[in-house]
């Protein structure tokens, strides 16, 4: 009996809980009006609908639906799984809220680009551009041309070139000017920058030999002079970006080092790290790392990052005397370290803003650095209201004083007065509050200070970004 047969098959399926699994077509229709899924493409929805069904069929996800529940409820379960699958498949890189208090946070991507730079990236990404094309001759041009003249105007240097990042700029400079020979560096300047940049390691990769002079806290002119010999290729000065030696200290300033170099016919190169193109004292920051000053003091080459104080894309900039920059350009390693067109476009657009002097509103880095505590407090107040409403329960949400930092090893001693939202809970440690924010949608990255979770509001433009969804498990 045909009818009996199909009934018993139905029953067997029913015992495994499969009887009411909706068809793919039904799932797609329902997904079309589910706000979590409706924006996704049809082929992708089909794929995750099948995956969700397979999971449920295989019992690898637990569904709460009873064996004989109605179809709609089972459909609801399939859609739940589809939403979870789509969610798990979210882009690996996504926006986060930087509430760390560190403006240039290397792990969060450092400088935010100006609108003009973003637009230049869009154009370079979607259109053919004259990246290495000379209109005058119709022949091949040089990709440095997009940035060089502005860099010269902004730094007073004779020539400029760019590479992938400042580590590459240092590597290339040393390899070009000192391979197989000695580079003299003060012990107080042998820096390690967060993660991977250790000057001694970069040195050895460049085939230059490191010659350390002085002691950690004191290096004098005669220390350099005694070390200079036939093997000496360069005197290197490194900006001790992420720390300060204080107390009984002495360092040989750049101008003095240049004088020593001149007496012996040896070039001085400076790795400035976060080189600033303008005097940041107008924003309450020290004037110390302005590239123009270092060129004027006689450095043969100065290298610095594009995405630190400059506020542009990741890049390494080399400015200096023409003859030295020409030698750098002729090094085959330069080709391996060259910038891509998106970087060139973003950097060129950023430098153009500098040249036009139209900065503090245009460049996010400067805008964020110069925000006053009073301005930040307005944002923090609204952030407090939003988070109180979101967190509810026993959470305590209040305004607290905070200090932001420039970050990326730039100006390490500078503390910018700021305001934060402080979140505490009578039974939850700060670490688990931090984890809750980290797993929210979008993720909010704050910091823990004195046992409390702090959200520094300096880098938050619109407090509405804090109207986040917390993970259900931690609700
Ligand atoms: C940041 C820094 C570097 C590394 O620059 P990247 O652009 O990150 O490669 C090198 N030297 C100094 C002194 C720095 O501050």
XYZ file of C-alpha atoms and ligand atoms in Angstrom:
490
model
C 0.000 0.000 0.000
C 1.474 3.180 -1.264
C -0.197 5.427 1.286
C 0.890 3.286 4.193
C 4.433 3.225 2.968
C 4.755 6.967 2.744
C 3.149 7.346 6.144
C 5.673 5.037 7.733
C 8.546 6.907 6.049
C 7.048 10.099 7.400
C 6.908 8.579 10.846
C 10.508 7.437 10.705
C 11.572 10.910 9.628
C 9.340 12.386 12.298
C 11.135 10.409 14.959
C 14.389 11.991 13.844
C 12.709 15.405 13.919
C 12.963 16.038 10.185
C 9.381 15.907 9.110
C 8.834 19.653 9.152
C 12.117 20.907 7.655
C 10.968 23.563 5.183
C 12.038 23.479 1.550
C 14.862 25.706 0.335
C 12.344 27.817 -1.562
C 10.321 28.407 1.570
C 13.527 29.355 3.443
C 14.511 31.840 0.745
C 11.118 33.464 0.758
C 11.194 33.852 4.519
C 14.800 35.123 4.422
C 13.640 37.853 2.052
C 11.642 39.490 4.837
C 14.081 38.746 7.676
C 16.025 41.989 8.331
C 19.141 39.986 9.233
C 19.155 38.173 5.912
C 17.254 40.179 3.337
C 20.311 42.106 2.095
C 22.241 38.921 1.273
C 22.443 37.576 -2.270
C 20.197 34.733 -3.393
C 23.011 32.289 -4.140
C 24.588 32.898 -0.774
C 21.199 32.489 0.974
C 20.684 29.175 -0.820
C 24.104 28.029 0.338
C 23.527 28.851 3.997
C 19.940 27.536 3.884
C 21.344 24.157 2.771
C 24.049 24.325 5.409
C 21.518 25.135 8.104
C 19.280 22.247 7.015
C 22.209 19.841 6.900
C 23.281 20.864 10.374
C 19.823 20.376 11.777
C 19.381 17.078 9.965
C 22.729 15.795 11.210
C 21.842 16.889 14.716
C 25.048 18.925 14.920
C 23.079 21.911 16.167
C 20.436 21.502 18.776
C 17.031 22.771 17.794
C 14.495 23.281 20.489
C 11.563 22.439 18.258
C 9.639 19.325 19.247
C 9.351 16.557 16.690
C 5.800 17.390 15.762
C 5.920 21.186 16.007
C 4.329 23.171 13.254
C 6.229 24.065 10.105
C 6.545 27.781 10.844
C 8.360 27.111 14.042
C 10.815 24.839 12.301
C 11.262 27.528 9.657
C 12.090 29.954 12.447
C 14.811 27.596 13.633
C 16.305 27.289 10.163
C 16.345 31.084 9.807
C 18.045 31.385 13.204
C 20.792 29.072 11.989
C 21.068 30.927 8.697
C 21.496 34.215 10.544
C 24.140 32.618 12.777
C 25.984 31.239 9.736
C 25.861 34.615 7.958
C 27.080 36.289 11.137
C 29.990 33.872 11.574
C 30.887 34.632 7.963
C 31.203 38.403 8.633
C 34.351 40.022 7.193
C 37.492 39.243 9.191
C 38.418 42.914 9.139
C 35.694 45.176 10.404
C 35.256 48.552 12.046
C 35.816 48.755 15.788
C 35.325 51.637 18.187
C 38.706 52.896 19.363
C 38.081 53.894 22.971
C 41.605 52.993 24.091
C 42.761 56.568 24.505
C 45.558 55.909 22.010
C 45.047 58.084 18.937
C 47.525 56.294 16.645
C 46.945 52.700 17.722
C 49.116 50.360 15.659
C 46.882 47.333 16.335
C 43.807 49.317 15.285
C 45.341 50.639 12.068
C 46.984 53.945 13.158
C 45.968 57.154 11.362
C 42.496 57.641 9.888
C 42.659 59.127 6.433
C 41.296 62.529 5.466
C 38.260 62.501 3.175
C 40.402 63.797 0.319
C 42.769 60.845 0.744
C 39.892 58.365 0.826
C 38.546 59.833 -2.393
C 41.988 59.630 -4.005
C 42.175 55.942 -3.033
C 38.773 55.341 -4.562
C 39.836 56.964 -7.818
C 43.127 55.064 -7.950
C 41.331 51.800 -7.211
C 38.668 52.177 -9.857
C 40.353 54.061 -12.680
C 43.576 53.883 -14.617
C 45.895 56.636 -13.316
C 49.218 58.171 -14.351
C 51.062 56.267 -11.605
C 54.264 55.971 -13.626
C 53.354 57.870 -16.719
C 54.862 61.163 -17.845
C 52.363 63.267 -19.765
C 55.074 65.517 -21.261
C 56.999 62.734 -22.988
C 54.331 60.057 -23.176
C 56.955 57.730 -21.730
C 57.409 55.982 -18.457
C 57.462 58.264 -15.403
C 58.404 57.832 -11.751
C 55.870 57.042 -9.050
C 57.673 59.366 -6.638
C 56.562 62.271 -8.830
C 53.121 62.263 -7.193
C 54.581 63.151 -3.799
C 58.099 64.467 -4.226
C 57.567 68.164 -4.917
C 55.155 68.530 -1.987
C 57.551 66.701 0.322
C 60.363 69.041 -0.711
C 58.251 72.102 -0.112
C 57.111 70.813 3.270
C 60.520 69.681 4.546
C 63.070 71.851 2.777
C 64.874 68.738 1.518
C 66.482 68.400 -1.949
C 64.913 65.058 -2.828
C 62.392 62.575 -1.498
C 61.204 59.039 -2.112
C 58.727 56.678 -0.472
C 58.582 52.994 0.402
C 56.232 50.619 2.134
C 56.806 51.752 5.729
C 59.446 53.402 7.881
C 61.077 50.072 8.766
C 61.614 49.592 5.023
C 62.947 53.151 4.740
C 65.570 52.449 7.423
C 66.463 49.078 5.913
C 66.863 50.582 2.461
C 68.893 53.557 3.658
C 71.316 51.402 5.613
C 71.603 48.852 2.836
C 72.312 51.565 0.288
C 74.759 53.647 2.281
C 76.363 51.183 4.673
C 76.192 47.551 3.459
C 79.253 45.670 4.671
C 80.409 48.659 6.711
C 79.800 50.129 10.137
C 76.977 52.312 11.389
C 77.569 54.081 14.666
C 74.559 54.360 16.990
C 74.201 55.473 20.586
C 73.275 52.648 22.998
C 70.493 54.880 24.295
C 68.849 54.795 20.852
C 68.783 51.062 20.110
C 65.039 50.889 20.127
C 62.479 48.152 19.797
C 59.135 49.388 18.492
C 55.968 47.467 19.361
C 56.014 44.024 17.864
C 58.594 43.678 15.193
C 60.898 46.630 14.655
C 64.158 46.099 16.503
C 66.793 48.400 15.222
C 69.695 45.917 15.692
C 67.762 43.274 13.702
C 66.894 45.672 10.887
C 70.555 46.686 10.831
C 71.784 43.147 10.392
C 69.206 42.474 7.662
C 70.577 45.500 5.842
C 74.095 43.970 5.924
C 75.378 46.984 7.838
C 77.327 46.362 11.033
C 76.146 47.978 14.196
C 78.703 49.803 16.281
C 77.205 50.823 19.622
C 78.679 53.731 21.509
C 78.085 55.335 24.892
C 75.936 53.878 27.627
C 72.178 53.554 27.934
C 71.771 56.918 29.619
C 74.767 58.941 28.450
C 76.476 59.277 25.089
C 78.970 62.062 24.387
C 80.548 63.544 21.279
C 83.862 61.846 22.081
C 82.122 58.447 22.154
C 81.221 58.888 18.495
C 84.603 60.390 17.624
C 86.550 57.526 19.162
C 84.455 54.962 17.272
C 84.926 56.561 13.850
C 87.406 54.664 11.690
C 87.975 53.449 8.134
C 84.998 51.091 8.375
C 82.537 53.805 9.379
C 79.867 54.426 6.762
C 77.233 56.368 8.695
C 76.319 57.997 11.949
C 72.735 57.060 12.752
C 70.409 58.893 15.079
C 67.203 57.154 16.103
C 64.327 58.960 17.694
C 63.727 57.020 20.930
C 60.059 56.959 20.112
C 58.329 54.914 22.724
C 60.346 55.700 25.836
C 62.332 58.445 27.487
C 65.514 58.176 29.418
C 65.268 60.648 32.242
C 67.568 61.625 35.088
C 71.355 61.606 34.610
C 71.404 61.642 30.835
C 73.298 63.077 27.921
C 72.752 62.698 24.234
C 74.514 64.243 21.295
C 72.032 66.421 19.424
C 71.571 66.111 15.682
C 73.372 69.374 14.834
C 76.380 68.376 16.933
C 76.417 64.924 15.349
C 76.321 66.509 11.899
C 79.388 68.590 12.836
C 81.244 65.473 13.931
C 80.257 63.778 10.671
C 81.452 66.726 8.590
C 84.861 66.698 10.232
C 85.264 63.079 9.158
C 83.387 63.199 5.856
C 80.633 60.892 7.156
C 76.902 61.246 6.582
C 74.350 61.431 9.379
C 71.026 59.686 8.914
C 68.093 60.093 11.266
C 65.233 57.645 11.796
C 62.656 60.061 13.112
C 59.839 57.519 13.538
C 56.776 59.740 13.793
C 57.983 62.698 11.805
C 55.685 65.703 11.948
C 55.475 67.931 8.884
C 54.295 70.958 10.829
C 54.958 72.452 14.224
C 52.512 70.684 16.496
C 53.069 73.083 19.382
C 50.039 74.987 18.051
C 48.064 71.927 19.190
C 49.702 71.786 22.591
C 52.184 69.120 21.526
C 55.966 69.493 21.644
C 57.742 70.809 18.558
C 60.387 68.130 18.760
C 60.011 65.910 15.719
C 59.401 68.331 12.850
C 61.126 66.966 9.742
C 62.054 70.424 8.401
C 64.110 71.123 11.568
C 66.066 67.898 11.122
C 66.843 68.627 7.469
C 67.895 72.156 8.444
C 70.168 70.668 11.118
C 72.037 68.886 8.343
C 70.846 65.261 8.345
C 71.731 63.619 5.020
C 68.552 61.531 5.062
C 65.605 61.629 7.469
C 63.114 58.748 7.474
C 59.641 58.733 8.997
C 56.263 56.966 8.854
C 53.313 58.053 6.744
C 50.684 56.811 9.193
C 51.927 58.289 12.453
C 51.818 62.039 13.156
C 51.626 62.784 9.443
C 48.137 61.270 9.425
C 48.346 59.493 6.067
C 48.546 55.890 4.855
C 51.184 53.366 5.908
C 54.363 54.418 4.131
C 57.997 55.163 4.810
C 59.184 58.575 3.667
C 62.834 59.375 2.959
C 63.846 62.995 2.480
C 67.342 64.404 2.205
C 70.196 65.365 -0.077
C 69.681 64.628 -3.755
C 72.829 62.570 -4.245
C 71.931 60.234 -1.340
C 68.276 59.822 -2.347
C 69.406 59.026 -5.919
C 71.585 56.225 -4.591
C 68.636 54.894 -2.571
C 66.445 54.950 -5.689
C 69.011 52.983 -7.650
C 69.101 50.175 -5.058
C 67.279 47.062 -6.415
C 65.737 46.613 -2.961
C 63.764 49.796 -3.602
C 61.688 47.910 -6.164
C 60.866 45.243 -3.592
C 59.830 47.830 -1.032
C 57.863 50.167 -3.267
C 54.416 51.535 -2.374
C 51.297 50.398 -4.189
C 49.138 52.873 -6.100
C 46.529 53.192 -3.332
C 49.211 54.293 -0.889
C 50.735 56.731 -3.347
C 47.305 58.219 -4.029
C 46.428 58.563 -0.329
C 49.796 60.044 0.585
C 49.742 62.491 -2.318
C 46.256 63.707 -1.321
C 47.327 64.049 2.334
C 50.434 66.049 1.450
C 48.336 68.308 -0.742
C 46.228 69.197 2.320
C 49.419 70.105 4.198
C 50.661 72.243 1.369
C 47.364 74.098 1.279
C 47.553 74.617 5.042
C 44.018 73.394 5.510
C 44.595 70.872 8.196
C 43.043 70.597 11.574
C 39.535 70.026 10.294
C 40.611 67.907 7.363
C 43.087 65.576 8.976
C 41.424 63.264 11.503
C 44.682 62.709 13.414
C 45.168 66.407 14.095
C 41.503 66.964 14.797
C 41.532 64.195 17.413
C 44.828 65.271 18.952
C 43.675 68.816 19.513
C 40.255 68.005 20.979
C 39.933 69.612 24.397
C 38.783 67.795 27.526
C 35.660 70.001 27.502
C 34.743 68.920 23.978
C 35.387 65.308 24.879
C 33.263 65.619 27.998
C 30.217 66.513 25.885
C 30.717 63.301 23.934
C 31.357 61.315 27.122
C 28.114 62.585 28.667
C 26.050 61.331 25.789
C 28.048 58.099 25.699
C 27.170 57.617 29.390
C 23.445 57.937 28.717
C 23.569 55.494 25.832
C 25.598 52.915 27.732
C 23.449 53.176 30.863
C 20.439 52.368 28.743
C 22.230 49.532 26.904
C 23.837 47.889 29.903
C 21.058 48.310 32.485
C 21.153 46.013 35.500
C 23.778 46.585 38.121
C 26.269 48.288 35.827
C 27.596 51.596 37.028
C 28.382 54.040 34.236
C 30.017 57.376 35.037
C 32.366 60.048 33.653
C 36.010 59.788 34.679
C 39.131 61.833 33.982
C 41.452 60.190 31.524
C 44.654 60.769 29.613
C 44.962 59.943 25.951
C 48.270 59.267 24.251
C 49.440 60.028 20.757
C 50.484 56.393 20.288
C 52.689 54.485 17.838
C 55.673 55.533 19.867
C 55.031 59.176 19.022
C 55.690 61.729 21.741
C 55.663 59.140 24.550
C 55.756 61.614 27.398
C 52.811 63.639 26.172
C 49.591 63.055 28.088
C 46.509 64.637 26.583
C 43.824 65.468 29.129
C 40.709 63.584 28.177
C 37.426 62.193 29.517
C 36.279 58.617 29.655
C 33.211 56.601 30.497
C 33.998 54.320 33.409
C 32.011 51.088 33.543
C 31.978 48.945 36.678
C 29.792 46.201 38.091
C 29.589 44.923 41.676
C 30.138 41.296 40.640
C 31.972 41.455 37.314
C 35.722 42.073 37.126
C 36.920 44.744 34.677
C 38.378 42.021 32.416
C 35.003 40.448 31.795
C 33.399 43.840 31.177
C 36.190 44.508 28.650
C 35.464 41.130 27.007
C 31.759 41.945 26.783
C 32.542 45.183 24.918
C 35.105 43.451 22.722
C 32.490 40.935 21.593
C 29.789 43.516 21.045
C 28.580 44.494 17.591
C 30.477 46.655 16.657
C 33.394 45.756 18.902
C 34.386 48.433 21.406
C 38.027 48.413 22.511
C 38.675 50.266 25.755
C 41.290 49.922 28.439
C 41.490 48.788 32.041
C 42.786 51.288 34.546
C 42.814 50.910 38.339
C 40.571 47.871 38.125
C 37.872 49.624 36.087
C 36.950 49.449 32.428
C 37.426 52.851 30.749
C 36.213 54.084 27.387
C 38.254 57.147 26.446
C 35.981 59.303 24.308
C 38.644 61.343 22.456
C 38.371 59.251 19.285
C 34.581 58.951 19.311
C 32.888 61.390 16.946
C 29.335 60.163 17.285
C 28.418 58.573 20.641
C 25.616 56.712 18.831
C 28.258 54.154 17.787
C 28.115 52.994 21.400
C 24.513 51.856 20.993
C 26.035 48.409 20.463
C 24.528 44.940 20.572
C 26.094 42.886 23.310
C 26.487 39.154 22.758
C 23.392 37.273 23.892
C 25.406 34.969 26.122
C 26.519 37.927 28.225
C 23.199 39.790 28.253
C 57.490 53.620 14.287
C 58.959 53.631 14.129
C 59.579 52.798 13.185
C 58.788 51.853 12.339
O 57.977 52.539 11.440
P 56.852 51.747 10.593
O 56.269 52.799 9.700
O 55.889 51.198 11.558
O 57.559 50.693 9.837
C 60.939 52.871 13.063
N 61.676 53.703 13.830
C 61.113 54.520 14.741
C 61.982 55.410 15.572
C 59.738 54.512 14.922
O 59.159 55.300 15.835
